Amino acid sequence: MSINDMFDYLRIKKEELDCIEVTDLEKLCRENKEVYYNMDIKALDGGVFWKSIDLKNGWSIQINSITNNCRILDEKRFRRCFGPRRLVLGSLVSIVDKKAG
């Protein structure tokens, strides 16, 4: 599955994104060694460089149009983790697939 396919998959399966709990996102940010956990930093970008998919309870995943990195923002728009687009989207697809199956 290509990176664009993963992003499209998440958009098309919007109703299935509701199965992702905040605890799943926190676990992804905390435990995935290739996703870079970071100090929580408020996102200041006004949407110029980031494509966004809304997740549960105000959380969102965003893809940077220049660097191709992803970030996961919490409901207060604080960056909880970031990393390579392929890895972050792939992790979300895995969560959706496990919960749907």
PDB file of N, CA and C in Angstrom:
ATOM      1  N   MET A   1       0.855  -1.182   0.000  1.00  0.00           N
ATOM      2  CA  MET A   1       0.000   0.000   0.000  1.00  0.00           C
ATOM      3  C   MET A   1       0.895   1.237   0.000  1.00  0.00           C
ATOM      4  N   SER A   2       0.701   2.122  -0.953  1.00  0.00           N
ATOM      5  CA  SER A   2       1.526   3.334  -1.031  1.00  0.00           C
ATOM      6  C   SER A   2       1.100   4.336   0.044  1.00  0.00           C
ATOM      7  N   ILE A   3       1.920   5.334   0.249  1.00  0.00           N
ATOM      8  CA  ILE A   3       1.617   6.370   1.234  1.00  0.00           C
ATOM      9  C   ILE A   3       0.322   7.084   0.870  1.00  0.00           C
ATOM     10  N   ASN A   4       0.148   7.431  -0.400  1.00  0.00           N
ATOM     11  CA  ASN A   4      -1.079   8.100  -0.820  1.00  0.00           C
ATOM     12  C   ASN A   4      -2.283   7.193  -0.634  1.00  0.00           C
ATOM     13  N   ASP A   5      -2.117   5.886  -0.885  1.00  0.00           N
ATOM     14  CA  ASP A   5      -3.197   4.929  -0.667  1.00  0.00           C
ATOM     15  C   ASP A   5      -3.595   4.885   0.811  1.00  0.00           C
ATOM     16  N   MET A   6      -2.586   4.942   1.695  1.00  0.00           N
ATOM     17  CA  MET A   6      -2.889   4.915   3.123  1.00  0.00           C
ATOM     18  C   MET A   6      -3.686   6.152   3.525  1.00  0.00           C
ATOM     19  N   PHE A   7      -3.278   7.312   3.015  1.00  0.00           N
ATOM     20  CA  PHE A   7      -3.997   8.543   3.344  1.00  0.00           C
ATOM     21  C   PHE A   7      -5.420   8.473   2.795  1.00  0.00           C
ATOM     22  N   ASP A   8      -5.568   8.004   1.555  1.00  0.00           N
ATOM     23  CA  ASP A   8      -6.896   7.861   0.954  1.00  0.00           C
ATOM     24  C   ASP A   8      -7.727   6.841   1.722  1.00  0.00           C
ATOM     25  N   TYR A   9      -7.099   5.748   2.151  1.00  0.00           N
ATOM     26  CA  TYR A   9      -7.787   4.725   2.937  1.00  0.00           C
ATOM     27  C   TYR A   9      -8.375   5.350   4.205  1.00  0.00           C
ATOM     28  N   LEU A  10      -7.579   6.152   4.887  1.00  0.00           N
ATOM     29  CA  LEU A  10      -8.064   6.774   6.115  1.00  0.00           C
ATOM     30  C   LEU A  10      -9.204   7.748   5.829  1.00  0.00           C
ATOM     31  N   ARG A  11      -9.149   8.459   4.713  1.00  0.00           N
ATOM     32  CA  ARG A  11     -10.240   9.376   4.356  1.00  0.00           C
ATOM     33  C   ARG A  11     -11.510   8.606   4.010  1.00  0.00           C
ATOM     34  N   ILE A  12     -11.378   7.560   3.214  1.00  0.00           N
ATOM     35  CA  ILE A  12     -12.531   6.787   2.773  1.00  0.00           C
ATOM     36  C   ILE A  12     -13.172   6.057   3.952  1.00  0.00           C
ATOM     37  N   LYS A  13     -12.371   5.601   4.881  1.00  0.00           N
ATOM     38  CA  LYS A  13     -12.859   4.823   6.009  1.00  0.00           C
ATOM     39  C   LYS A  13     -13.124   5.717   7.217  1.00  0.00           C
ATOM     40  N   LYS A  14     -13.580   6.936   6.986  1.00  0.00           N
ATOM     41  CA  LYS A  14     -13.793   7.893   8.067  1.00  0.00           C
ATOM     42  C   LYS A  14     -14.641   7.305   9.183  1.00  0.00           C
ATOM     43  N   GLU A  15     -15.713   6.603   8.827  1.00  0.00           N
ATOM     44  CA  GLU A  15     -16.574   6.036   9.866  1.00  0.00           C
ATOM     45  C   GLU A  15     -15.830   5.006  10.704  1.00  0.00           C
ATOM     46  N   GLU A  16     -14.848   4.345  10.117  1.00  0.00           N
ATOM     47  CA  GLU A  16     -14.078   3.361  10.871  1.00  0.00           C
ATOM     48  C   GLU A  16     -13.047   4.021  11.777  1.00  0.00           C
ATOM     49  N   LEU A  17     -12.702   5.268  11.503  1.00  0.00           N
ATOM     50  CA  LEU A  17     -11.768   5.970  12.376  1.00  0.00           C
ATOM     51  C   LEU A  17     -12.357   6.177  13.769  1.00  0.00           C
ATOM     52  N   ASP A  18     -13.681   6.123  13.858  1.00  0.00           N
ATOM     53  CA  ASP A  18     -14.326   6.276  15.156  1.00  0.00           C
ATOM     54  C   ASP A  18     -13.958   5.160  16.120  1.00  0.00           C
ATOM     55  N   CYS A  19     -13.450   4.036  15.600  1.00  0.00           N
ATOM     56  CA  CYS A  19     -13.054   2.936  16.478  1.00  0.00           C
ATOM     57  C   CYS A  19     -11.719   3.226  17.171  1.00  0.00           C
ATOM     58  N   ILE A  20     -10.974   4.201  16.676  1.00  0.00           N
ATOM     59  CA  ILE A  20      -9.688   4.548  17.287  1.00  0.00           C
ATOM     60  C   ILE A  20      -9.958   5.389  18.527  1.00  0.00           C
ATOM     61  N   GLU A  21      -9.502   4.896  19.649  1.00  0.00           N
ATOM     62  CA  GLU A  21      -9.675   5.610  20.912  1.00  0.00           C
ATOM     63  C   GLU A  21      -8.461   6.494  21.174  1.00  0.00           C
ATOM     64  N   VAL A  22      -8.638   7.471  22.022  1.00  0.00           N
ATOM     65  CA  VAL A  22      -7.531   8.342  22.403  1.00  0.00           C
ATOM     66  C   VAL A  22      -6.396   7.513  22.999  1.00  0.00           C
ATOM     67  N   THR A  23      -6.732   6.473  23.742  1.00  0.00           N
ATOM     68  CA  THR A  23      -5.693   5.618  24.323  1.00  0.00           C
ATOM     69  C   THR A  23      -4.868   4.919  23.241  1.00  0.00           C
ATOM     70  N   ASP A  24      -5.504   4.577  22.093  1.00  0.00           N
ATOM     71  CA  ASP A  24      -4.758   3.992  20.972  1.00  0.00           C
ATOM     72  C   ASP A  24      -3.743   4.992  20.429  1.00  0.00           C
ATOM     73  N   LEU A  25      -4.167   6.246  20.305  1.00  0.00           N
ATOM     74  CA  LEU A  25      -3.263   7.287  19.790  1.00  0.00           C
ATOM     75  C   LEU A  25      -2.125   7.549  20.765  1.00  0.00           C
ATOM     76  N   GLU A  26      -2.450   7.613  22.042  1.00  0.00           N
ATOM     77  CA  GLU A  26      -1.406   7.836  23.044  1.00  0.00           C
ATOM     78  C   GLU A  26      -0.398   6.689  23.039  1.00  0.00           C
ATOM     79  N   LYS A  27      -0.907   5.454  22.914  1.00  0.00           N
ATOM     80  CA  LYS A  27      -0.022   4.290  22.874  1.00  0.00           C
ATOM     81  C   LYS A  27       0.862   4.341  21.637  1.00  0.00           C
ATOM     82  N   LEU A  28       0.287   4.683  20.483  1.00  0.00           N
ATOM     83  CA  LEU A  28       1.067   4.804  19.249  1.00  0.00           C
ATOM     84  C   LEU A  28       2.191   5.822  19.444  1.00  0.00           C
ATOM     85  N   CYS A  29       1.868   6.958  20.031  1.00  0.00           N
ATOM     86  CA  CYS A  29       2.864   8.017  20.236  1.00  0.00           C
ATOM     87  C   CYS A  29       3.935   7.613  21.239  1.00  0.00           C
ATOM     88  N   ARG A  30       3.547   6.861  22.265  1.00  0.00           N
ATOM     89  CA  ARG A  30       4.461   6.520  23.349  1.00  0.00           C
ATOM     90  C   ARG A  30       5.339   5.311  23.041  1.00  0.00           C
ATOM     91  N   GLU A  31       4.768   4.294  22.353  1.00  0.00           N
ATOM     92  CA  GLU A  31       5.460   3.013  22.264  1.00  0.00           C
ATOM     93  C   GLU A  31       6.137   2.721  20.938  1.00  0.00           C
ATOM     94  N   ASN A  32       5.760   3.394  19.861  1.00  0.00           N
ATOM     95  CA  ASN A  32       6.352   3.097  18.570  1.00  0.00           C
ATOM     96  C   ASN A  32       7.718   3.770  18.482  1.00  0.00           C
ATOM     97  N   LYS A  33       8.755   2.974  18.438  1.00  0.00           N
ATOM     98  CA  LYS A  33      10.125   3.503  18.490  1.00  0.00           C
ATOM     99  C   LYS A  33      10.508   4.324  17.257  1.00  0.00           C
ATOM    100  N   GLU A  34       9.848   4.074  16.130  1.00  0.00           N
ATOM    101  CA  GLU A  34      10.179   4.831  14.925  1.00  0.00           C
ATOM    102  C   GLU A  34       9.346   6.099  14.785  1.00  0.00           C
ATOM    103  N   VAL A  35       8.276   6.218  15.574  1.00  0.00           N
ATOM    104  CA  VAL A  35       7.511   7.458  15.625  1.00  0.00           C
ATOM    105  C   VAL A  35       8.126   8.265  16.745  1.00  0.00           C
ATOM    106  N   TYR A  36       8.470   9.481  16.454  1.00  0.00           N
ATOM    107  CA  TYR A  36       9.231  10.296  17.394  1.00  0.00           C
ATOM    108  C   TYR A  36       8.313  10.955  18.411  1.00  0.00           C
ATOM    109  N   TYR A  37       8.364  10.482  19.667  1.00  0.00           N
ATOM    110  CA  TYR A  37       7.615  11.130  20.726  1.00  0.00           C
ATOM    111  C   TYR A  37       8.346  12.417  21.068  1.00  0.00           C
ATOM    112  N   ASN A  38       7.633  13.389  21.474  1.00  0.00           N
ATOM    113  CA  ASN A  38       8.252  14.682  21.711  1.00  0.00           C
ATOM    114  C   ASN A  38       7.613  15.386  22.889  1.00  0.00           C
ATOM    115  N   MET A  39       8.246  16.462  23.308  1.00  0.00           N
ATOM    116  CA  MET A  39       7.610  17.345  24.277  1.00  0.00           C
ATOM    117  C   MET A  39       6.393  17.953  23.589  1.00  0.00           C
ATOM    118  N   ASP A  40       5.310  18.057  24.327  1.00  0.00           N
ATOM    119  CA  ASP A  40       4.097  18.610  23.742  1.00  0.00           C
ATOM    120  C   ASP A  40       4.313  20.075  23.367  1.00  0.00           C
ATOM    121  N   ILE A  41       4.121  20.381  22.093  1.00  0.00           N
ATOM    122  CA  ILE A  41       4.305  21.733  21.564  1.00  0.00           C
ATOM    123  C   ILE A  41       3.022  22.130  20.851  1.00  0.00           C
ATOM    124  N   LYS A  42       2.512  23.303  21.138  1.00  0.00           N
ATOM    125  CA  LYS A  42       1.285  23.769  20.493  1.00  0.00           C
ATOM    126  C   LYS A  42       1.560  24.008  19.006  1.00  0.00           C
ATOM    127  N   ALA A  43       0.669  23.478  18.156  1.00  0.00           N
ATOM    128  CA  ALA A  43       0.795  23.657  16.703  1.00  0.00           C
ATOM    129  C   ALA A  43       0.386  25.092  16.357  1.00  0.00           C
ATOM    130  N   LEU A  44       1.269  25.802  15.692  1.00  0.00           N
ATOM    131  CA  LEU A  44       1.010  27.198  15.351  1.00  0.00           C
ATOM    132  C   LEU A  44       0.628  27.383  13.896  1.00  0.00           C
ATOM    133  N   ASP A  45       0.850  26.374  13.090  1.00  0.00           N
ATOM    134  CA  ASP A  45       0.551  26.458  11.662  1.00  0.00           C
ATOM    135  C   ASP A  45      -0.948  26.630  11.455  1.00  0.00           C
ATOM    136  N   GLY A  46      -1.327  27.552  10.624  1.00  0.00           N
ATOM    137  CA  GLY A  46      -2.739  27.801  10.363  1.00  0.00           C
ATOM    138  C   GLY A  46      -3.314  26.943   9.265  1.00  0.00           C
ATOM    139  N   GLY A  47      -2.712  25.807   8.974  1.00  0.00           N
ATOM    140  CA  GLY A  47      -3.229  24.920   7.943  1.00  0.00           C
ATOM    141  C   GLY A  47      -2.626  25.150   6.578  1.00  0.00           C
ATOM    142  N   VAL A  48      -1.598  25.978   6.492  1.00  0.00           N
ATOM    143  CA  VAL A  48      -0.977  26.297   5.212  1.00  0.00           C
ATOM    144  C   VAL A  48      -0.191  25.111   4.671  1.00  0.00           C
ATOM    145  N   PHE A  49       0.590  24.470   5.514  1.00  0.00           N
ATOM    146  CA  PHE A  49       1.474  23.399   5.062  1.00  0.00           C
ATOM    147  C   PHE A  49       0.983  22.006   5.431  1.00  0.00           C
ATOM    148  N   TRP A  50      -0.155  21.885   6.103  1.00  0.00           N
ATOM    149  CA  TRP A  50      -0.596  20.610   6.644  1.00  0.00           C
ATOM    150  C   TRP A  50      -1.959  20.217   6.112  1.00  0.00           C
ATOM    151  N   LYS A  51      -2.061  18.952   5.624  1.00  0.00           N
ATOM    152  CA  LYS A  51      -3.353  18.357   5.287  1.00  0.00           C
ATOM    153  C   LYS A  51      -3.806  17.607   6.532  1.00  0.00           C
ATOM    154  N   SER A  52      -5.073  17.721   6.869  1.00  0.00           N
ATOM    155  CA  SER A  52      -5.535  17.201   8.146  1.00  0.00           C
ATOM    156  C   SER A  52      -6.688  16.214   7.984  1.00  0.00           C
ATOM    157  N   ILE A  53      -6.681  15.191   8.852  1.00  0.00           N
ATOM    158  CA  ILE A  53      -7.805  14.267   8.988  1.00  0.00           C
ATOM    159  C   ILE A  53      -8.225  14.330  10.453  1.00  0.00           C
ATOM    160  N   ASP A  54      -9.489  14.620  10.689  1.00  0.00           N
ATOM    161  CA  ASP A  54      -9.991  14.661  12.056  1.00  0.00           C
ATOM    162  C   ASP A  54     -10.195  13.249  12.571  1.00  0.00           C
ATOM    163  N   LEU A  55      -9.768  13.042  13.811  1.00  0.00           N
ATOM    164  CA  LEU A  55      -9.945  11.763  14.466  1.00  0.00           C
ATOM    165  C   LEU A  55     -10.931  11.936  15.608  1.00  0.00           C
ATOM    166  N   LYS A  56     -10.901  11.075  16.572  1.00  0.00           N
ATOM    167  CA  LYS A  56     -11.869  11.074  17.665  1.00  0.00           C
ATOM    168  C   LYS A  56     -11.551  12.143  18.714  1.00  0.00           C
ATOM    169  N   ASN A  57     -12.601  12.705  19.291  1.00  0.00           N
ATOM    170  CA  ASN A  57     -12.488  13.625  20.428  1.00  0.00           C
ATOM    171  C   ASN A  57     -11.558  14.808  20.170  1.00  0.00           C
ATOM    172  N   GLY A  58     -11.583  15.327  18.953  1.00  0.00           N
ATOM    173  CA  GLY A  58     -10.796  16.515  18.638  1.00  0.00           C
ATOM    174  C   GLY A  58      -9.365  16.247  18.215  1.00  0.00           C
ATOM    175  N   TRP A  59      -8.907  15.006  18.270  1.00  0.00           N
ATOM    176  CA  TRP A  59      -7.565  14.677  17.818  1.00  0.00           C
ATOM    177  C   TRP A  59      -7.522  14.726  16.295  1.00  0.00           C
ATOM    178  N   SER A  60      -6.335  14.944  15.730  1.00  0.00           N
ATOM    179  CA  SER A  60      -6.199  14.919  14.275  1.00  0.00           C
ATOM    180  C   SER A  60      -4.816  14.425  13.896  1.00  0.00           C
ATOM    181  N   ILE A  61      -4.742  13.919  12.683  1.00  0.00           N
ATOM    182  CA  ILE A  61      -3.449  13.570  12.106  1.00  0.00           C
ATOM    183  C   ILE A  61      -3.242  14.510  10.935  1.00  0.00           C
ATOM    184  N   GLN A  62      -2.031  15.041  10.816  1.00  0.00           N
ATOM    185  CA  GLN A  62      -1.723  15.977   9.750  1.00  0.00           C
ATOM    186  C   GLN A  62      -0.483  15.539   8.996  1.00  0.00           C
ATOM    187  N   ILE A  63      -0.485  15.800   7.693  1.00  0.00           N
ATOM    188  CA  ILE A  63       0.661  15.487   6.835  1.00  0.00           C
ATOM    189  C   ILE A  63       1.207  16.795   6.289  1.00  0.00           C
ATOM    190  N   ASN A  64       2.516  16.992   6.442  1.00  0.00           N
ATOM    191  CA  ASN A  64       3.158  18.199   5.943  1.00  0.00           C
ATOM    192  C   ASN A  64       3.384  18.075   4.446  1.00  0.00           C
ATOM    193  N   SER A  65       2.940  19.073   3.694  1.00  0.00           N
ATOM    194  CA  SER A  65       3.039  19.024   2.231  1.00  0.00           C
ATOM    195  C   SER A  65       4.457  19.245   1.722  1.00  0.00           C
ATOM    196  N   ILE A  66       5.356  19.724   2.563  1.00  0.00           N
ATOM    197  CA  ILE A  66       6.743  19.961   2.141  1.00  0.00           C
ATOM    198  C   ILE A  66       7.662  18.835   2.607  1.00  0.00           C
ATOM    199  N   THR A  67       7.593  18.486   3.891  1.00  0.00           N
ATOM    200  CA  THR A  67       8.525  17.496   4.448  1.00  0.00           C
ATOM    201  C   THR A  67       8.003  16.070   4.383  1.00  0.00           C
ATOM    202  N   ASN A  68       6.687  15.905   4.162  1.00  0.00           N
ATOM    203  CA  ASN A  68       6.031  14.603   4.152  1.00  0.00           C
ATOM    204  C   ASN A  68       6.032  13.908   5.503  1.00  0.00           C
ATOM    205  N   ASN A  69       6.346  14.633   6.574  1.00  0.00           N
ATOM    206  CA  ASN A  69       6.213  14.071   7.910  1.00  0.00           C
ATOM    207  C   ASN A  69       4.773  14.185   8.364  1.00  0.00           C
ATOM    208  N   CYS A  70       4.422  13.367   9.336  1.00  0.00           N
ATOM    209  CA  CYS A  70       3.095  13.426   9.958  1.00  0.00           C
ATOM    210  C   CYS A  70       3.244  13.881  11.394  1.00  0.00           C
ATOM    211  N   ARG A  71       2.161  14.439  11.895  1.00  0.00           N
ATOM    212  CA  ARG A  71       2.095  14.731  13.319  1.00  0.00           C
ATOM    213  C   ARG A  71       0.691  14.392  13.797  1.00  0.00           C
ATOM    214  N   ILE A  72       0.604  14.024  15.055  1.00  0.00           N
ATOM    215  CA  ILE A  72      -0.682  13.767  15.670  1.00  0.00           C
ATOM    216  C   ILE A  72      -0.893  14.858  16.712  1.00  0.00           C
ATOM    217  N   LEU A  73      -2.033  15.549  16.579  1.00  0.00           N
ATOM    218  CA  LEU A  73      -2.371  16.638  17.493  1.00  0.00           C
ATOM    219  C   LEU A  73      -3.508  16.200  18.403  1.00  0.00           C
ATOM    220  N   ASP A  74      -3.438  16.615  19.655  1.00  0.00           N
ATOM    221  CA  ASP A  74      -4.535  16.312  20.570  1.00  0.00           C
ATOM    222  C   ASP A  74      -5.638  17.360  20.431  1.00  0.00           C
ATOM    223  N   GLU A  75      -6.639  17.247  21.272  1.00  0.00           N
ATOM    224  CA  GLU A  75      -7.806  18.121  21.158  1.00  0.00           C
ATOM    225  C   GLU A  75      -7.496  19.597  21.417  1.00  0.00           C
ATOM    226  N   LYS A  76      -6.356  19.880  22.057  1.00  0.00           N
ATOM    227  CA  LYS A  76      -5.956  21.271  22.305  1.00  0.00           C
ATOM    228  C   LYS A  76      -4.925  21.754  21.291  1.00  0.00           C
ATOM    229  N   ARG A  77      -4.721  20.958  20.228  1.00  0.00           N
ATOM    230  CA  ARG A  77      -3.786  21.242  19.142  1.00  0.00           C
ATOM    231  C   ARG A  77      -2.322  21.207  19.592  1.00  0.00           C
ATOM    232  N   PHE A  78      -2.045  20.387  20.609  1.00  0.00           N
ATOM    233  CA  PHE A  78      -0.667  20.146  21.000  1.00  0.00           C
ATOM    234  C   PHE A  78      -0.161  18.928  20.237  1.00  0.00           C
ATOM    235  N   ARG A  79       1.063  19.040  19.710  1.00  0.00           N
ATOM    236  CA  ARG A  79       1.667  17.930  18.971  1.00  0.00           C
ATOM    237  C   ARG A  79       2.077  16.861  19.976  1.00  0.00           C
ATOM    238  N   ARG A  80       1.510  15.666  19.808  1.00  0.00           N
ATOM    239  CA  ARG A  80       1.820  14.561  20.713  1.00  0.00           C
ATOM    240  C   ARG A  80       2.921  13.675  20.174  1.00  0.00           C
ATOM    241  N   CYS A  81       3.039  13.554  18.868  1.00  0.00           N
ATOM    242  CA  CYS A  81       4.143  12.821  18.266  1.00  0.00           C
ATOM    243  C   CYS A  81       4.225  13.192  16.792  1.00  0.00           C
ATOM    244  N   PHE A  82       5.334  12.852  16.203  1.00  0.00           N
ATOM    245  CA  PHE A  82       5.521  13.075  14.776  1.00  0.00           C
ATOM    246  C   PHE A  82       6.484  12.032  14.251  1.00  0.00           C
ATOM    247  N   GLY A  83       6.505  11.898  12.951  1.00  0.00           N
ATOM    248  CA  GLY A  83       7.417  10.931  12.358  1.00  0.00           C
ATOM    249  C   GLY A  83       7.184  10.813  10.874  1.00  0.00           C
ATOM    250  N   PRO A  84       7.860   9.856  10.248  1.00  0.00           N
ATOM    251  CA  PRO A  84       7.711   9.648   8.815  1.00  0.00           C
ATOM    252  C   PRO A  84       6.259   9.313   8.463  1.00  0.00           C
ATOM    253  N   ARG A  85       5.777   9.892   7.392  1.00  0.00           N
ATOM    254  CA  ARG A  85       4.392   9.725   6.972  1.00  0.00           C
ATOM    255  C   ARG A  85       4.020   8.252   6.815  1.00  0.00           C
ATOM    256  N   ARG A  86       4.870   7.499   6.160  1.00  0.00           N
ATOM    257  CA  ARG A  86       4.603   6.081   5.922  1.00  0.00           C
ATOM    258  C   ARG A  86       4.360   5.342   7.232  1.00  0.00           C
ATOM    259  N   LEU A  87       5.164   5.620   8.231  1.00  0.00           N
ATOM    260  CA  LEU A  87       5.075   4.904   9.494  1.00  0.00           C
ATOM    261  C   LEU A  87       3.844   5.312  10.305  1.00  0.00           C
ATOM    262  N   VAL A  88       3.585   6.600  10.407  1.00  0.00           N
ATOM    263  CA  VAL A  88       2.448   7.066  11.209  1.00  0.00           C
ATOM    264  C   VAL A  88       1.134   6.611  10.581  1.00  0.00           C
ATOM    265  N   LEU A  89       0.982   6.799   9.271  1.00  0.00           N
ATOM    266  CA  LEU A  89      -0.250   6.369   8.605  1.00  0.00           C
ATOM    267  C   LEU A  89      -0.401   4.851   8.648  1.00  0.00           C
ATOM    268  N   GLY A  90       0.709   4.147   8.450  1.00  0.00           N
ATOM    269  CA  GLY A  90       0.663   2.688   8.522  1.00  0.00           C
ATOM    270  C   GLY A  90       0.216   2.200   9.893  1.00  0.00           C
ATOM    271  N   SER A  91       0.657   2.879  10.949  1.00  0.00           N
ATOM    272  CA  SER A  91       0.247   2.515  12.302  1.00  0.00           C
ATOM    273  C   SER A  91      -1.242   2.747  12.506  1.00  0.00           C
ATOM    274  N   LEU A  92      -1.766   3.847  11.971  1.00  0.00           N
ATOM    275  CA  LEU A  92      -3.200   4.116  12.082  1.00  0.00           C
ATOM    276  C   LEU A  92      -4.021   3.101  11.304  1.00  0.00           C
ATOM    277  N   VAL A  93      -3.558   2.745  10.100  1.00  0.00           N
ATOM    278  CA  VAL A  93      -4.257   1.733   9.306  1.00  0.00           C
ATOM    279  C   VAL A  93      -4.281   0.408  10.067  1.00  0.00           C
ATOM    280  N   SER A  94      -3.185   0.058  10.714  1.00  0.00           N
ATOM    281  CA  SER A  94      -3.127  -1.190  11.491  1.00  0.00           C
ATOM    282  C   SER A  94      -4.138  -1.169  12.638  1.00  0.00           C
ATOM    283  N   ILE A  95      -4.255  -0.034  13.328  1.00  0.00           N
ATOM    284  CA  ILE A  95      -5.217   0.073  14.426  1.00  0.00           C
ATOM    285  C   ILE A  95      -6.634  -0.117  13.892  1.00  0.00           C
ATOM    286  N   VAL A  96      -6.953   0.566  12.775  1.00  0.00           N
ATOM    287  CA  VAL A  96      -8.298   0.456  12.174  1.00  0.00           C
ATOM    288  C   VAL A  96      -8.570  -0.987  11.773  1.00  0.00           C
ATOM    289  N   ASP A  97      -7.605  -1.624  11.114  1.00  0.00           N
ATOM    290  CA  ASP A  97      -7.797  -2.998  10.645  1.00  0.00           C
ATOM    291  C   ASP A  97      -8.017  -3.963  11.809  1.00  0.00           C
ATOM    292  N   LYS A  98      -7.256  -3.820  12.882  1.00  0.00           N
ATOM    293  CA  LYS A  98      -7.397  -4.708  14.042  1.00  0.00           C
ATOM    294  C   LYS A  98      -8.767  -4.534  14.686  1.00  0.00           C
ATOM    295  N   LYS A  99      -9.226  -3.304  14.804  1.00  0.00           N
ATOM    296  CA  LYS A  99     -10.511  -3.059  15.468  1.00  0.00           C
ATOM    297  C   LYS A  99     -11.687  -3.420  14.580  1.00  0.00           C
ATOM    298  N   ALA A 100     -11.509  -3.297  13.253  1.00  0.00           N
ATOM    299  CA  ALA A 100     -12.598  -3.619  12.329  1.00  0.00           C
ATOM    300  C   ALA A 100     -12.724  -5.134  12.138  1.00  0.00           C
ATOM    301  N   GLY A 101     -11.600  -5.831  12.273  1.00  0.00           N
ATOM    302  CA  GLY A 101     -11.586  -7.271  12.003  1.00  0.00           C
ATOM    303  C   GLY A 101     -11.900  -8.061  13.190  1.00  0.00           C
TER     304      GLY A 101
END
